[in-house]
Amino acid sequence: MITSNKFKTASTYALVGLSALVLSGCANKAVVSYGDAQAVETTDINFGSTDLQKVASQMTDSLLSSSVVGTMTANKRPVVFVERIKNKTSEHIDTESITDSISTQMLRSGKFRFVDMTRVESVREQLTFQNEDALVNPATAVAFGKQIGAQYMLYGNLSSIVKSNADKSDVYYKFTMRLMDMESGLVEWADETEIRKTKEKSTFGW
């Protein structure tokens, strides 16, 4: 009888321990869910997705609504080379994402065409293969010297000023863009947009 009670007690402890492990596993399990890609990001004070969307949208809207650009694209679709945005901030920012967003919106407008300078080496390798390798039928090979040159270059800078003390942090971003005529060197369009973000210490800490 005593042995039976000991067995029951041990079994009870084992079940309690197993239950605790199961509950602990459930408590530590990560839950993944989809969020709104357009929602305002307030995770921290650094340059984030909301800022990227804001500057890309504002610059594209300004460019497409410009009277100069309207005249430029009235009867043709100019070829544009979009240079990667220069990051002059102290943060690690993927400015290529900004460049991609702007060029994609411009292309969707139907007013521009683009040359992708980031793929020049890949294109050169493929053309060399087509024209020099015996495996390729010469009748189907794309000839050298047929690519269209860009008429305009779109380029810009992202800079920031950061100030902080024990109670408050303040960061100011300035984003500028210019559209230059490749032949004359004249800047046909330019604009800028600004973002200011602040972070204050609360009574519960940061």
PDB file of C-alpha atoms in Angstrom:
ATOM      1  CA  MET A   1       0.000   0.000   0.000  1.00  0.00           C
ATOM      2  CA  ILE A   2       2.836   2.348   0.820  1.00  0.00           C
ATOM      3  CA  THR A   3       4.552   1.469  -2.442  1.00  0.00           C
ATOM      4  CA  SER A   4       1.341   2.248  -4.313  1.00  0.00           C
ATOM      5  CA  ASN A   5       1.089   5.690  -2.685  1.00  0.00           C
ATOM      6  CA  LYS A   6       4.704   6.403  -3.553  1.00  0.00           C
ATOM      7  CA  PHE A   7       4.001   5.402  -7.142  1.00  0.00           C
ATOM      8  CA  LYS A   8       0.970   7.703  -7.288  1.00  0.00           C
ATOM      9  CA  THR A   9       2.967  10.567  -5.806  1.00  0.00           C
ATOM     10  CA  ALA A  10       5.782  10.090  -8.329  1.00  0.00           C
ATOM     11  CA  SER A  11       3.280   9.923 -11.170  1.00  0.00           C
ATOM     12  CA  THR A  12       1.643  13.123  -9.992  1.00  0.00           C
ATOM     13  CA  TYR A  13       4.996  14.940  -9.898  1.00  0.00           C
ATOM     14  CA  ALA A  14       5.822  13.653 -13.374  1.00  0.00           C
ATOM     15  CA  LEU A  15       2.522  14.919 -14.779  1.00  0.00           C
ATOM     16  CA  VAL A  16       2.978  18.301 -13.107  1.00  0.00           C
ATOM     17  CA  GLY A  17       6.476  18.570 -14.523  1.00  0.00           C
ATOM     18  CA  LEU A  18       5.312  17.589 -17.994  1.00  0.00           C
ATOM     19  CA  SER A  19       2.476  20.113 -17.833  1.00  0.00           C
ATOM     20  CA  ALA A  20       4.918  22.829 -16.782  1.00  0.00           C
ATOM     21  CA  LEU A  21       7.161  22.017 -19.734  1.00  0.00           C
ATOM     22  CA  VAL A  22       4.223  22.096 -22.148  1.00  0.00           C
ATOM     23  CA  LEU A  23       2.970  25.414 -20.759  1.00  0.00           C
ATOM     24  CA  SER A  24       6.490  26.841 -20.854  1.00  0.00           C
ATOM     25  CA  GLY A  25       6.841  25.819 -24.483  1.00  0.00           C
ATOM     26  CA  CYS A  26       3.524  27.443 -25.366  1.00  0.00           C
ATOM     27  CA  ALA A  27       4.480  30.630 -23.539  1.00  0.00           C
ATOM     28  CA  ASN A  28       7.780  30.920 -25.433  1.00  0.00           C
ATOM     29  CA  LYS A  29       6.346  30.100 -28.854  1.00  0.00           C
ATOM     30  CA  ALA A  30       6.650  33.033 -31.295  1.00  0.00           C
ATOM     31  CA  VAL A  31       3.501  34.143 -33.100  1.00  0.00           C
ATOM     32  CA  VAL A  32       3.936  35.459 -36.646  1.00  0.00           C
ATOM     33  CA  SER A  33       1.273  37.585 -38.325  1.00  0.00           C
ATOM     34  CA  TYR A  34       0.965  39.894 -41.330  1.00  0.00           C
ATOM     35  CA  GLY A  35       0.898  43.650 -40.800  1.00  0.00           C
ATOM     36  CA  ASP A  36      -0.055  46.638 -42.933  1.00  0.00           C
ATOM     37  CA  ALA A  37       2.944  47.558 -45.116  1.00  0.00           C
ATOM     38  CA  GLN A  38       1.608  51.117 -45.336  1.00  0.00           C
ATOM     39  CA  ALA A  39       1.124  51.558 -41.581  1.00  0.00           C
ATOM     40  CA  VAL A  40       3.136  54.259 -39.822  1.00  0.00           C
ATOM     41  CA  GLU A  41       6.295  52.800 -38.305  1.00  0.00           C
ATOM     42  CA  THR A  42       7.195  54.070 -34.841  1.00  0.00           C
ATOM     43  CA  THR A  43       9.565  51.350 -33.659  1.00  0.00           C
ATOM     44  CA  ASP A  44      12.425  53.809 -33.220  1.00  0.00           C
ATOM     45  CA  ILE A  45      13.645  57.243 -34.302  1.00  0.00           C
ATOM     46  CA  ASN A  46      15.824  56.015 -37.166  1.00  0.00           C
ATOM     47  CA  PHE A  47      14.962  56.198 -40.868  1.00  0.00           C
ATOM     48  CA  GLY A  48      12.309  53.552 -41.492  1.00  0.00           C
ATOM     49  CA  SER A  49       9.786  52.198 -43.985  1.00  0.00           C
ATOM     50  CA  THR A  50       7.329  55.069 -43.476  1.00  0.00           C
ATOM     51  CA  ASP A  51      10.076  57.604 -44.198  1.00  0.00           C
ATOM     52  CA  LEU A  52      11.118  55.702 -47.329  1.00  0.00           C
ATOM     53  CA  GLN A  53       7.551  55.626 -48.630  1.00  0.00           C
ATOM     54  CA  LYS A  54       7.082  59.317 -47.823  1.00  0.00           C
ATOM     55  CA  VAL A  55      10.151  60.641 -49.624  1.00  0.00           C
ATOM     56  CA  ALA A  56       9.697  58.352 -52.628  1.00  0.00           C
ATOM     57  CA  SER A  57       6.041  59.319 -53.040  1.00  0.00           C
ATOM     58  CA  GLN A  58       6.591  63.057 -52.583  1.00  0.00           C
ATOM     59  CA  MET A  59       9.526  63.231 -54.985  1.00  0.00           C
ATOM     60  CA  THR A  60       7.744  61.194 -57.649  1.00  0.00           C
ATOM     61  CA  ASP A  61       4.564  63.286 -57.371  1.00  0.00           C
ATOM     62  CA  SER A  62       6.585  66.500 -57.610  1.00  0.00           C
ATOM     63  CA  LEU A  63       8.504  65.271 -60.651  1.00  0.00           C
ATOM     64  CA  LEU A  64       5.483  64.004 -62.547  1.00  0.00           C
ATOM     65  CA  SER A  65       3.432  67.149 -61.841  1.00  0.00           C
ATOM     66  CA  SER A  66       6.233  69.516 -62.940  1.00  0.00           C
ATOM     67  CA  SER A  67       5.325  71.648 -65.962  1.00  0.00           C
ATOM     68  CA  VAL A  68       8.851  71.238 -67.340  1.00  0.00           C
ATOM     69  CA  VAL A  69       8.581  67.467 -67.170  1.00  0.00           C
ATOM     70  CA  GLY A  70       5.101  67.686 -68.664  1.00  0.00           C
ATOM     71  CA  THR A  71       6.506  69.453 -71.726  1.00  0.00           C
ATOM     72  CA  MET A  72       9.439  67.050 -71.853  1.00  0.00           C
ATOM     73  CA  THR A  73       7.173  63.985 -71.921  1.00  0.00           C
ATOM     74  CA  ALA A  74       4.308  65.404 -73.998  1.00  0.00           C
ATOM     75  CA  ASN A  75       5.156  63.586 -77.233  1.00  0.00           C
ATOM     76  CA  LYS A  76       7.843  61.101 -76.179  1.00  0.00           C
ATOM     77  CA  ARG A  77       9.112  58.911 -73.373  1.00  0.00           C
ATOM     78  CA  PRO A  78      12.602  60.142 -72.427  1.00  0.00           C
ATOM     79  CA  VAL A  79      15.199  57.567 -71.401  1.00  0.00           C
ATOM     80  CA  VAL A  80      16.412  58.134 -67.841  1.00  0.00           C
ATOM     81  CA  PHE A  81      19.349  56.788 -65.860  1.00  0.00           C
ATOM     82  CA  VAL A  82      18.560  56.745 -62.120  1.00  0.00           C
ATOM     83  CA  GLU A  83      21.686  56.976 -59.990  1.00  0.00           C
ATOM     84  CA  ARG A  84      21.574  55.368 -56.560  1.00  0.00           C
ATOM     85  CA  ILE A  85      20.721  57.904 -53.845  1.00  0.00           C
ATOM     86  CA  LYS A  86      23.811  58.961 -51.882  1.00  0.00           C
ATOM     87  CA  ASN A  87      23.514  58.327 -48.152  1.00  0.00           C
ATOM     88  CA  LYS A  88      25.116  61.224 -46.260  1.00  0.00           C
ATOM     89  CA  THR A  89      23.639  60.277 -42.892  1.00  0.00           C
ATOM     90  CA  SER A  90      25.385  58.420 -40.069  1.00  0.00           C
ATOM     91  CA  GLU A  91      22.896  55.546 -40.397  1.00  0.00           C
ATOM     92  CA  HIS A  92      23.083  52.425 -42.516  1.00  0.00           C
ATOM     93  CA  ILE A  93      20.203  53.089 -44.943  1.00  0.00           C
ATOM     94  CA  ASP A  94      19.388  50.999 -47.986  1.00  0.00           C
ATOM     95  CA  THR A  95      19.052  53.922 -50.398  1.00  0.00           C
ATOM     96  CA  GLU A  96      18.702  51.503 -53.305  1.00  0.00           C
ATOM     97  CA  SER A  97      15.179  50.820 -52.022  1.00  0.00           C
ATOM     98  CA  ILE A  98      14.362  54.530 -52.365  1.00  0.00           C
ATOM     99  CA  THR A  99      15.800  54.564 -55.889  1.00  0.00           C
ATOM    100  CA  ASP A 100      13.814  51.455 -56.821  1.00  0.00           C
ATOM    101  CA  SER A 101      10.548  52.896 -55.473  1.00  0.00           C
ATOM    102  CA  ILE A 102      10.977  56.161 -57.377  1.00  0.00           C
ATOM    103  CA  SER A 103      11.970  54.541 -60.675  1.00  0.00           C
ATOM    104  CA  THR A 104       9.117  52.022 -60.404  1.00  0.00           C
ATOM    105  CA  GLN A 105       6.528  54.762 -59.864  1.00  0.00           C
ATOM    106  CA  MET A 106       7.973  56.780 -62.760  1.00  0.00           C
ATOM    107  CA  LEU A 107       7.847  53.756 -65.047  1.00  0.00           C
ATOM    108  CA  ARG A 108       4.245  53.049 -64.047  1.00  0.00           C
ATOM    109  CA  SER A 109       3.314  56.593 -65.079  1.00  0.00           C
ATOM    110  CA  GLY A 110       4.089  55.654 -68.685  1.00  0.00           C
ATOM    111  CA  LYS A 111       6.091  58.867 -69.194  1.00  0.00           C
ATOM    112  CA  PHE A 112       9.640  57.510 -68.921  1.00  0.00           C
ATOM    113  CA  ARG A 113      11.864  54.629 -69.939  1.00  0.00           C
ATOM    114  CA  PHE A 114      14.972  53.549 -68.071  1.00  0.00           C
ATOM    115  CA  VAL A 115      18.435  52.116 -68.538  1.00  0.00           C
ATOM    116  CA  ASP A 116      19.620  49.996 -65.622  1.00  0.00           C
ATOM    117  CA  MET A 117      23.287  50.785 -65.011  1.00  0.00           C
ATOM    118  CA  THR A 118      23.487  48.224 -62.198  1.00  0.00           C
ATOM    119  CA  ARG A 119      23.241  45.462 -64.814  1.00  0.00           C
ATOM    120  CA  VAL A 120      25.769  46.780 -67.357  1.00  0.00           C
ATOM    121  CA  GLU A 121      28.406  44.146 -66.601  1.00  0.00           C
ATOM    122  CA  SER A 122      25.863  41.329 -66.762  1.00  0.00           C
ATOM    123  CA  VAL A 123      24.587  42.613 -70.114  1.00  0.00           C
ATOM    124  CA  ARG A 124      28.145  42.927 -71.451  1.00  0.00           C
ATOM    125  CA  GLU A 125      28.918  39.342 -70.431  1.00  0.00           C
ATOM    126  CA  GLN A 126      25.760  38.074 -72.118  1.00  0.00           C
ATOM    127  CA  LEU A 127      26.433  40.005 -75.343  1.00  0.00           C
ATOM    128  CA  THR A 128      30.012  38.724 -75.419  1.00  0.00           C
ATOM    129  CA  PHE A 129      28.749  35.178 -75.014  1.00  0.00           C
ATOM    130  CA  GLN A 130      26.172  35.603 -77.785  1.00  0.00           C
ATOM    131  CA  ASN A 131      28.631  37.112 -80.251  1.00  0.00           C
ATOM    132  CA  GLU A 132      31.738  35.060 -79.529  1.00  0.00           C
ATOM    133  CA  ASP A 133      30.615  31.617 -78.364  1.00  0.00           C
ATOM    134  CA  ALA A 134      30.162  28.927 -81.012  1.00  0.00           C
ATOM    135  CA  LEU A 135      27.134  27.577 -79.136  1.00  0.00           C
ATOM    136  CA  VAL A 136      25.008  30.582 -80.167  1.00  0.00           C
ATOM    137  CA  ASN A 137      23.441  30.923 -83.596  1.00  0.00           C
ATOM    138  CA  PRO A 138      24.887  34.190 -85.032  1.00  0.00           C
ATOM    139  CA  ALA A 139      21.529  34.966 -86.644  1.00  0.00           C
ATOM    140  CA  THR A 140      19.903  35.248 -83.213  1.00  0.00           C
ATOM    141  CA  ALA A 141      22.740  37.054 -81.391  1.00  0.00           C
ATOM    142  CA  VAL A 142      22.054  40.608 -80.210  1.00  0.00           C
ATOM    143  CA  ALA A 143      24.635  42.905 -81.784  1.00  0.00           C
ATOM    144  CA  PHE A 144      26.890  45.250 -79.840  1.00  0.00           C
ATOM    145  CA  GLY A 145      26.264  48.978 -80.102  1.00  0.00           C
ATOM    146  CA  LYS A 146      22.475  48.781 -80.287  1.00  0.00           C
ATOM    147  CA  GLN A 147      21.557  49.871 -76.758  1.00  0.00           C
ATOM    148  CA  ILE A 148      19.843  53.209 -76.207  1.00  0.00           C
ATOM    149  CA  GLY A 149      21.760  55.844 -74.262  1.00  0.00           C
ATOM    150  CA  ALA A 150      20.123  57.776 -71.435  1.00  0.00           C
ATOM    151  CA  GLN A 151      19.013  61.339 -72.168  1.00  0.00           C
ATOM    152  CA  TYR A 152      18.556  62.355 -68.534  1.00  0.00           C
ATOM    153  CA  MET A 153      20.040  61.418 -65.166  1.00  0.00           C
ATOM    154  CA  LEU A 154      18.033  61.434 -61.946  1.00  0.00           C
ATOM    155  CA  TYR A 155      20.146  61.658 -58.798  1.00  0.00           C
ATOM    156  CA  GLY A 156      19.871  62.763 -55.186  1.00  0.00           C
ATOM    157  CA  ASN A 157      21.178  62.904 -51.623  1.00  0.00           C
ATOM    158  CA  LEU A 158      19.840  61.946 -48.204  1.00  0.00           C
ATOM    159  CA  SER A 159      21.384  63.831 -45.288  1.00  0.00           C
ATOM    160  CA  SER A 160      20.561  64.223 -41.602  1.00  0.00           C
ATOM    161  CA  ILE A 161      21.256  66.297 -38.504  1.00  0.00           C
ATOM    162  CA  VAL A 162      20.998  64.508 -35.153  1.00  0.00           C
ATOM    163  CA  LYS A 163      20.855  66.227 -31.766  1.00  0.00           C
ATOM    164  CA  SER A 164      20.199  64.669 -28.374  1.00  0.00           C
ATOM    165  CA  ASN A 165      20.479  65.181 -24.632  1.00  0.00           C
ATOM    166  CA  ALA A 166      19.497  63.202 -21.552  1.00  0.00           C
ATOM    167  CA  ASP A 167      15.773  63.762 -22.079  1.00  0.00           C
ATOM    168  CA  LYS A 168      15.229  64.182 -25.812  1.00  0.00           C
ATOM    169  CA  SER A 169      16.546  63.081 -29.205  1.00  0.00           C
ATOM    170  CA  ASP A 170      15.862  64.950 -32.427  1.00  0.00           C
ATOM    171  CA  VAL A 171      16.732  63.872 -35.980  1.00  0.00           C
ATOM    172  CA  TYR A 172      16.194  65.958 -39.102  1.00  0.00           C
ATOM    173  CA  TYR A 173      16.329  64.358 -42.561  1.00  0.00           C
ATOM    174  CA  LYS A 174      16.619  66.239 -45.844  1.00  0.00           C
ATOM    175  CA  PHE A 175      16.107  64.474 -49.156  1.00  0.00           C
ATOM    176  CA  THR A 176      16.949  66.239 -52.440  1.00  0.00           C
ATOM    177  CA  MET A 177      16.655  65.108 -56.067  1.00  0.00           C
ATOM    178  CA  ARG A 178      17.616  66.572 -59.448  1.00  0.00           C
ATOM    179  CA  LEU A 179      16.936  65.674 -63.078  1.00  0.00           C
ATOM    180  CA  MET A 180      19.815  66.629 -65.389  1.00  0.00           C
ATOM    181  CA  ASP A 181      19.936  66.786 -69.180  1.00  0.00           C
ATOM    182  CA  MET A 182      22.874  64.508 -70.097  1.00  0.00           C
ATOM    183  CA  GLU A 183      23.694  66.434 -73.277  1.00  0.00           C
ATOM    184  CA  SER A 184      23.604  70.007 -71.986  1.00  0.00           C
ATOM    185  CA  GLY A 185      24.346  69.387 -68.305  1.00  0.00           C
ATOM    186  CA  LEU A 186      21.386  71.591 -67.361  1.00  0.00           C
ATOM    187  CA  VAL A 187      19.277  70.663 -64.331  1.00  0.00           C
ATOM    188  CA  GLU A 188      15.704  70.583 -65.607  1.00  0.00           C
ATOM    189  CA  TRP A 189      13.988  69.787 -62.304  1.00  0.00           C
ATOM    190  CA  ALA A 190      14.867  69.767 -58.611  1.00  0.00           C
ATOM    191  CA  ASP A 191      12.988  69.396 -55.356  1.00  0.00           C
ATOM    192  CA  GLU A 192      13.490  68.465 -51.720  1.00  0.00           C
ATOM    193  CA  THR A 193      11.480  67.122 -48.821  1.00  0.00           C
ATOM    194  CA  GLU A 194      12.121  67.097 -45.074  1.00  0.00           C
ATOM    195  CA  ILE A 195      11.343  64.827 -42.145  1.00  0.00           C
ATOM    196  CA  ARG A 196      11.781  65.603 -38.439  1.00  0.00           C
ATOM    197  CA  LYS A 197      11.443  62.939 -35.754  1.00  0.00           C
ATOM    198  CA  THR A 198      11.697  63.347 -31.986  1.00  0.00           C
ATOM    199  CA  LYS A 199      11.958  60.915 -29.111  1.00  0.00           C
ATOM    200  CA  GLU A 200      11.354  62.058 -25.514  1.00  0.00           C
ATOM    201  CA  LYS A 201      12.056  60.251 -22.286  1.00  0.00           C
ATOM    202  CA  SER A 202       8.900  59.163 -20.482  1.00  0.00           C
ATOM    203  CA  THR A 203       8.384  58.598 -16.753  1.00  0.00           C
ATOM    204  CA  PHE A 204       8.735  54.865 -17.430  1.00  0.00           C
ATOM    205  CA  GLY A 205      12.022  55.179 -19.307  1.00  0.00           C
ATOM    206  CA  TRP A 206      12.762  55.029 -23.029  1.00  0.00           C
TER     207      TRP A 206
END
